[in-house]
Amino acid sequence: KILTEIFILALFAVRRHLLMSFGGLESFGHAAFFGVGAYAAAMISVGFGLTMPVAIVASILAAGIAAVVIGWFCTRLSGVYFAFLTLAFAQILWSVSIQWVEFTGGDNGILGLRVPQWMAGARAFYYLALFVSVAALMLLRQIILAPFGYALRASRDSAMRAAATGINVRRQQWAAFIVAGMFAGLAGGLTAFLRGQAFPNDISISTSVDSLVMVLLGGLQTMTGPIVGAAAYHILQTQLMLNFQETWRL
């Protein structure tokens, strides 16, 4: 289960890695799309009784739609203004998840997600998380090496020079924002099924901070950074929890 959580966290960190490292965009509301994906999967699975694959696809689409709307506003800004606007949208979604009790369950969240019988074992879910994480990193590599990736990096290095060469900087950043949001939504959907629940904490500031720490631990200059950072963060978090429990016993 620990490795499964690490792979899903790495998938979550891929989104921020794409924006920070290659897009030059620092988002403080990274958890918004993770939470949207988790809630979408929970609602589709529990509310409509549909299967896990359908719920996972719904989590990707829901996060993508949210990224389209939020990104349209956020990519009009840059620097600290961009960062805090993403945080504002994340806090709005967090407030909705808390207060719209009839739809989201409020503080109780949405419980009762169940994986299919063929995915019931821990090993099966581990292989699913491994496959999805590797596929996400391969897709990230293709994005980086594609013309879109080079245009995105040009926009990061100098927006004015990129625009002078004919690159639509805002459109490139918006597209990257959408792709990154879909990555986070996929991670949120998988996390919801792994835990069997979706909570407002999935959209909280602390979750966004977690992703930032993972990316910084893994490094911005390498594509394997998300996995390394997720593993290091999970180990540090587990060790701190064990130390706290040991101290509390004493």
mmCIF file of C-alpha atoms in Angstrom:
data_model
loop_
_atom_site.group_PDB
_atom_site.id
_atom_site.type_symbol
_atom_site.label_atom_id
_atom_site.label_comp_id
_atom_site.label_asym_id
_atom_site.label_seq_id
_atom_site.Cartn_x
_atom_site.Cartn_y
_atom_site.Cartn_z
ATOM 1 C CA LYS A 1 0.000 0.000 0.000
ATOM 2 C CA ILE A 2 2.884 2.368 0.702
ATOM 3 C CA LEU A 3 4.225 2.016 -2.846
ATOM 4 C CA THR A 4 0.723 2.487 -4.212
ATOM 5 C CA GLU A 5 0.385 5.760 -2.311
ATOM 6 C CA ILE A 6 3.816 6.892 -3.529
ATOM 7 C CA PHE A 7 2.908 6.283 -7.175
ATOM 8 C CA ILE A 8 -0.374 8.173 -6.815
ATOM 9 C CA LEU A 9 1.390 11.045 -5.055
ATOM 10 C CA ALA A 10 3.927 11.099 -7.893
ATOM 11 C CA LEU A 11 1.056 11.389 -10.360
ATOM 12 C CA PHE A 12 -0.263 14.289 -8.293
ATOM 13 C CA ALA A 13 3.152 15.965 -8.288
ATOM 14 C CA VAL A 14 3.471 15.628 -12.076
ATOM 15 C CA ARG A 15 0.920 18.396 -12.481
ATOM 16 C CA ARG A 16 2.846 20.936 -10.445
ATOM 17 C CA HIS A 17 6.130 19.781 -11.988
ATOM 18 C CA LEU A 18 4.779 20.487 -15.479
ATOM 19 C CA LEU A 19 3.628 23.984 -14.544
ATOM 20 C CA MET A 20 6.600 25.002 -12.400
ATOM 21 C CA SER A 21 9.476 23.462 -14.289
ATOM 22 C CA PHE A 22 8.422 23.927 -17.915
ATOM 23 C CA GLY A 23 5.680 26.519 -17.722
ATOM 24 C CA GLY A 24 7.194 28.820 -15.112
ATOM 25 C CA LEU A 25 3.792 28.993 -13.386
ATOM 26 C CA GLU A 26 3.614 28.612 -9.622
ATOM 27 C CA SER A 27 0.157 27.547 -8.538
ATOM 28 C CA PHE A 28 -0.912 27.762 -4.893
ATOM 29 C CA GLY A 29 -4.252 26.108 -5.641
ATOM 30 C CA HIS A 30 -2.904 22.825 -6.938
ATOM 31 C CA ALA A 31 -5.255 20.810 -4.710
ATOM 32 C CA ALA A 32 -8.367 22.192 -6.419
ATOM 33 C CA PHE A 33 -8.216 19.745 -9.321
ATOM 34 C CA PHE A 34 -7.091 16.876 -7.116
ATOM 35 C CA GLY A 35 -10.193 17.438 -4.974
ATOM 36 C CA VAL A 36 -12.483 17.864 -7.983
ATOM 37 C CA GLY A 37 -11.251 14.539 -9.322
ATOM 38 C CA ALA A 38 -11.775 12.816 -5.977
ATOM 39 C CA TYR A 39 -15.306 14.164 -5.555
ATOM 40 C CA ALA A 40 -16.237 13.417 -9.165
ATOM 41 C CA ALA A 41 -15.143 9.793 -8.778
ATOM 42 C CA ALA A 42 -17.007 9.518 -5.470
ATOM 43 C CA MET A 43 -20.230 10.997 -6.832
ATOM 44 C CA ILE A 44 -20.202 8.840 -9.953
ATOM 45 C CA SER A 45 -19.421 5.680 -7.981
ATOM 46 C CA VAL A 46 -21.627 6.191 -4.919
ATOM 47 C CA GLY A 47 -24.331 8.476 -6.270
ATOM 48 C CA PHE A 48 -24.901 6.778 -9.631
ATOM 49 C CA GLY A 49 -23.517 3.318 -8.882
ATOM 50 C CA LEU A 50 -21.273 3.258 -11.944
ATOM 51 C CA THR A 51 -18.076 1.262 -12.235
ATOM 52 C CA MET A 52 -14.597 2.359 -11.226
ATOM 53 C CA PRO A 53 -13.265 2.865 -14.804
ATOM 54 C CA VAL A 54 -16.196 5.173 -15.584
ATOM 55 C CA ALA A 55 -15.646 7.068 -12.332
ATOM 56 C CA ILE A 56 -11.923 7.504 -13.077
ATOM 57 C CA VAL A 57 -12.687 8.866 -16.532
ATOM 58 C CA ALA A 58 -15.228 11.204 -14.949
ATOM 59 C CA SER A 59 -12.597 12.446 -12.492
ATOM 60 C CA ILE A 60 -10.261 13.326 -15.384
ATOM 61 C CA LEU A 61 -13.006 15.080 -17.335
ATOM 62 C CA ALA A 62 -14.332 16.975 -14.306
ATOM 63 C CA ALA A 63 -10.859 18.212 -13.382
ATOM 64 C CA GLY A 64 -10.230 19.136 -17.012
ATOM 65 C CA ILE A 65 -13.425 21.185 -17.185
ATOM 66 C CA ALA A 66 -12.541 22.908 -13.916
ATOM 67 C CA ALA A 67 -9.060 23.647 -15.306
ATOM 68 C CA VAL A 68 -10.573 25.134 -18.481
ATOM 69 C CA VAL A 69 -12.699 27.568 -16.467
ATOM 70 C CA ILE A 70 -10.155 28.427 -13.773
ATOM 71 C CA GLY A 71 -7.259 28.564 -16.228
ATOM 72 C CA TRP A 72 -9.118 31.020 -18.450
ATOM 73 C CA PHE A 73 -9.012 33.532 -15.606
ATOM 74 C CA CYS A 74 -5.655 32.646 -14.047
ATOM 75 C CA THR A 75 -3.530 32.625 -17.206
ATOM 76 C CA ARG A 76 -4.441 36.269 -17.789
ATOM 77 C CA LEU A 77 -2.102 37.017 -14.887
ATOM 78 C CA SER A 78 1.472 36.062 -14.053
ATOM 79 C CA GLY A 79 3.814 35.755 -11.114
ATOM 80 C CA VAL A 80 2.407 36.163 -7.628
ATOM 81 C CA TYR A 81 -0.953 37.345 -9.009
ATOM 82 C CA PHE A 82 -1.372 34.073 -10.884
ATOM 83 C CA ALA A 83 -0.386 32.078 -7.794
ATOM 84 C CA PHE A 84 -2.832 33.796 -5.462
ATOM 85 C CA LEU A 85 -5.687 33.678 -7.950
ATOM 86 C CA THR A 86 -5.319 29.901 -8.169
ATOM 87 C CA LEU A 87 -5.356 29.830 -4.371
ATOM 88 C CA ALA A 88 -8.545 31.888 -4.335
ATOM 89 C CA PHE A 89 -10.307 29.460 -6.672
ATOM 90 C CA ALA A 90 -9.125 26.515 -4.589
ATOM 91 C CA GLN A 91 -10.520 28.118 -1.440
ATOM 92 C CA ILE A 92 -13.842 28.722 -3.182
ATOM 93 C CA LEU A 93 -14.073 25.043 -4.090
ATOM 94 C CA TRP A 94 -13.049 24.065 -0.569
ATOM 95 C CA SER A 95 -15.838 26.246 0.854
ATOM 96 C CA VAL A 96 -18.337 24.650 -1.526
ATOM 97 C CA SER A 97 -17.267 21.169 -0.416
ATOM 98 C CA ILE A 98 -17.810 22.165 3.208
ATOM 99 C CA GLN A 99 -21.098 24.056 2.909
ATOM 100 C CA TRP A 100 -22.964 22.233 0.143
ATOM 101 C CA VAL A 101 -23.843 19.328 2.423
ATOM 102 C CA GLU A 102 -26.595 17.860 0.209
ATOM 103 C CA PHE A 103 -24.190 17.476 -2.693
ATOM 104 C CA THR A 104 -20.757 16.872 -1.158
ATOM 105 C CA GLY A 105 -21.597 15.530 2.294
ATOM 106 C CA GLY A 106 -20.002 18.507 4.025
ATOM 107 C CA ASP A 107 -17.443 17.667 6.699
ATOM 108 C CA ASN A 108 -18.354 13.984 6.426
ATOM 109 C CA GLY A 109 -17.366 13.838 2.778
ATOM 110 C CA ILE A 110 -18.541 11.010 0.529
ATOM 111 C CA LEU A 111 -17.953 7.495 1.811
ATOM 112 C CA GLY A 112 -18.444 4.014 0.436
ATOM 113 C CA LEU A 113 -16.361 3.884 -2.741
ATOM 114 C CA ARG A 114 -15.679 0.315 -3.725
ATOM 115 C CA VAL A 115 -13.277 -1.081 -6.275
ATOM 116 C CA PRO A 116 -14.373 -3.889 -8.636
ATOM 117 C CA GLN A 117 -13.874 -7.460 -7.539
ATOM 118 C CA TRP A 118 -10.914 -7.911 -9.868
ATOM 119 C CA MET A 119 -9.257 -4.894 -8.233
ATOM 120 C CA ALA A 120 -10.052 -5.854 -4.650
ATOM 121 C CA GLY A 121 -6.539 -7.015 -3.816
ATOM 122 C CA ALA A 122 -3.790 -4.616 -2.783
ATOM 123 C CA ARG A 123 -1.478 -6.032 -5.445
ATOM 124 C CA ALA A 124 -3.923 -5.305 -8.277
ATOM 125 C CA PHE A 125 -4.320 -1.677 -7.204
ATOM 126 C CA TYR A 126 -0.544 -1.387 -6.869
ATOM 127 C CA TYR A 127 -0.036 -2.464 -10.482
ATOM 128 C CA LEU A 128 -2.726 -0.044 -11.595
ATOM 129 C CA ALA A 129 -1.035 2.851 -9.780
ATOM 130 C CA LEU A 130 2.350 1.803 -11.174
ATOM 131 C CA PHE A 131 1.060 1.605 -14.735
ATOM 132 C CA VAL A 132 -0.735 4.951 -14.539
ATOM 133 C CA SER A 133 2.275 6.714 -12.989
ATOM 134 C CA VAL A 134 4.695 5.381 -15.599
ATOM 135 C CA ALA A 135 2.257 6.277 -18.367
ATOM 136 C CA ALA A 136 1.922 9.808 -16.926
ATOM 137 C CA LEU A 137 5.692 10.286 -16.870
ATOM 138 C CA MET A 138 5.994 9.001 -20.441
ATOM 139 C CA LEU A 139 3.255 11.398 -21.510
ATOM 140 C CA LEU A 140 5.045 14.221 -19.696
ATOM 141 C CA ARG A 141 8.213 13.352 -21.600
ATOM 142 C CA GLN A 142 6.346 13.470 -24.911
ATOM 143 C CA ILE A 143 4.851 16.839 -23.985
ATOM 144 C CA ILE A 144 8.272 18.222 -23.124
ATOM 145 C CA LEU A 145 9.884 16.990 -26.356
ATOM 146 C CA ALA A 146 6.977 18.045 -28.581
ATOM 147 C CA PRO A 147 6.787 21.493 -30.225
ATOM 148 C CA PHE A 148 4.226 22.404 -27.575
ATOM 149 C CA GLY A 149 6.819 21.726 -24.873
ATOM 150 C CA TYR A 150 9.425 23.909 -26.557
ATOM 151 C CA ALA A 151 6.889 26.702 -27.018
ATOM 152 C CA LEU A 152 5.923 26.410 -23.362
ATOM 153 C CA ARG A 153 9.543 26.708 -22.259
ATOM 154 C CA ALA A 154 10.059 29.662 -24.583
ATOM 155 C CA SER A 155 7.075 31.350 -22.956
ATOM 156 C CA ARG A 156 8.595 30.620 -19.560
ATOM 157 C CA ASP A 157 11.994 32.070 -20.437
ATOM 158 C CA SER A 158 10.739 35.246 -22.092
ATOM 159 C CA ALA A 159 7.073 35.872 -22.791
ATOM 160 C CA MET A 160 7.804 38.947 -24.914
ATOM 161 C CA ARG A 161 10.340 37.184 -27.139
ATOM 162 C CA ALA A 162 8.052 34.158 -27.487
ATOM 163 C CA ALA A 163 5.159 36.389 -28.524
ATOM 164 C CA ALA A 164 7.436 38.155 -31.024
ATOM 165 C CA THR A 165 8.138 34.821 -32.741
ATOM 166 C CA GLY A 166 4.419 34.142 -33.148
ATOM 167 C CA ILE A 167 3.765 31.995 -30.069
ATOM 168 C CA ASN A 168 0.451 32.624 -28.354
ATOM 169 C CA VAL A 169 1.830 32.656 -24.820
ATOM 170 C CA ARG A 170 -1.482 32.720 -23.010
ATOM 171 C CA ARG A 171 -2.878 29.855 -25.099
ATOM 172 C CA GLN A 172 0.218 27.739 -24.400
ATOM 173 C CA GLN A 173 -0.049 28.365 -20.672
ATOM 174 C CA TRP A 174 -3.780 27.713 -20.665
ATOM 175 C CA ALA A 175 -3.278 24.391 -22.475
ATOM 176 C CA ALA A 176 -0.568 23.383 -19.982
ATOM 177 C CA PHE A 177 -2.875 24.363 -17.136
ATOM 178 C CA ILE A 178 -5.626 22.112 -18.519
ATOM 179 C CA VAL A 179 -3.316 19.140 -19.053
ATOM 180 C CA ALA A 180 -1.897 19.564 -15.569
ATOM 181 C CA GLY A 181 -5.399 19.760 -14.104
ATOM 182 C CA MET A 182 -6.337 16.460 -15.745
ATOM 183 C CA PHE A 183 -3.232 14.821 -14.244
ATOM 184 C CA ALA A 184 -4.291 16.014 -10.801
ATOM 185 C CA GLY A 185 -7.880 14.860 -11.360
ATOM 186 C CA LEU A 186 -6.685 11.376 -12.234
ATOM 187 C CA ALA A 187 -4.610 11.269 -9.045
ATOM 188 C CA GLY A 188 -7.622 12.444 -7.050
ATOM 189 C CA GLY A 189 -9.865 9.760 -8.506
ATOM 190 C CA LEU A 190 -7.371 7.005 -7.764
ATOM 191 C CA THR A 191 -6.874 8.312 -4.219
ATOM 192 C CA ALA A 192 -10.630 8.307 -3.606
ATOM 193 C CA PHE A 193 -10.866 4.635 -4.558
ATOM 194 C CA LEU A 194 -7.738 3.735 -2.611
ATOM 195 C CA ARG A 195 -9.189 5.250 0.577
ATOM 196 C CA GLY A 196 -12.829 4.556 -0.231
ATOM 197 C CA GLN A 197 -13.796 8.175 0.449
ATOM 198 C CA ALA A 198 -13.489 11.825 -0.630
ATOM 199 C CA PHE A 199 -13.069 14.592 1.952
ATOM 200 C CA PRO A 200 -12.878 18.426 1.871
ATOM 201 C CA ASN A 201 -9.259 18.055 2.983
ATOM 202 C CA ASP A 202 -8.495 16.959 -0.585
ATOM 203 C CA ILE A 203 -8.986 20.597 -1.670
ATOM 204 C CA SER A 204 -7.334 22.241 1.320
ATOM 205 C CA ILE A 205 -4.224 24.428 1.338
ATOM 206 C CA SER A 206 -2.261 21.708 3.111
ATOM 207 C CA THR A 207 -2.744 19.384 0.133
ATOM 208 C CA SER A 208 -1.390 22.056 -2.206
ATOM 209 C CA VAL A 209 1.606 22.524 0.088
ATOM 210 C CA ASP A 210 2.207 18.769 0.026
ATOM 211 C CA SER A 211 2.544 18.798 -3.750
ATOM 212 C CA LEU A 212 4.938 21.756 -3.604
ATOM 213 C CA VAL A 213 7.163 19.956 -1.093
ATOM 214 C CA MET A 214 7.195 16.814 -3.245
ATOM 215 C CA VAL A 215 8.305 18.729 -6.342
ATOM 216 C CA LEU A 216 11.007 20.620 -4.453
ATOM 217 C CA LEU A 217 12.321 17.404 -2.893
ATOM 218 C CA GLY A 218 12.476 15.648 -6.267
ATOM 219 C CA GLY A 219 13.912 18.610 -8.143
ATOM 220 C CA LEU A 220 12.630 20.682 -11.050
ATOM 221 C CA GLN A 221 15.207 19.681 -13.637
ATOM 222 C CA THR A 222 14.463 15.972 -13.948
ATOM 223 C CA MET A 223 11.380 14.128 -15.192
ATOM 224 C CA THR A 224 11.743 11.519 -12.444
ATOM 225 C CA GLY A 225 11.497 14.306 -9.880
ATOM 226 C CA PRO A 226 7.816 13.644 -9.052
ATOM 227 C CA ILE A 227 8.455 10.004 -8.152
ATOM 228 C CA VAL A 228 11.612 10.744 -6.152
ATOM 229 C CA GLY A 229 9.908 13.643 -4.385
ATOM 230 C CA ALA A 230 6.771 11.637 -3.633
ATOM 231 C CA ALA A 231 8.803 8.777 -2.187
ATOM 232 C CA ALA A 232 10.955 11.089 -0.053
ATOM 233 C CA TYR A 233 7.930 13.034 1.164
ATOM 234 C CA HIS A 234 5.974 9.907 2.058
ATOM 235 C CA ILE A 235 8.933 8.467 3.961
ATOM 236 C CA LEU A 236 9.490 11.722 5.861
ATOM 237 C CA GLN A 237 5.801 12.043 6.662
ATOM 238 C CA THR A 238 5.598 8.449 7.890
ATOM 239 C CA GLN A 239 8.710 8.843 10.018
ATOM 240 C CA LEU A 240 7.435 12.052 11.590
ATOM 241 C CA MET A 241 4.140 10.383 12.399
ATOM 242 C CA LEU A 242 5.902 7.435 14.019
ATOM 243 C CA ASN A 243 8.107 9.783 16.049
ATOM 244 C CA PHE A 244 5.046 11.722 17.170
ATOM 245 C CA GLN A 245 3.247 8.552 18.228
ATOM 246 C CA GLU A 246 6.332 7.362 20.110
ATOM 247 C CA THR A 247 6.671 10.718 21.874
ATOM 248 C CA TRP A 248 2.981 10.689 22.802
ATOM 249 C CA ARG A 249 3.329 7.241 24.359
ATOM 250 C CA LEU A 250 6.242 8.429 26.485
#
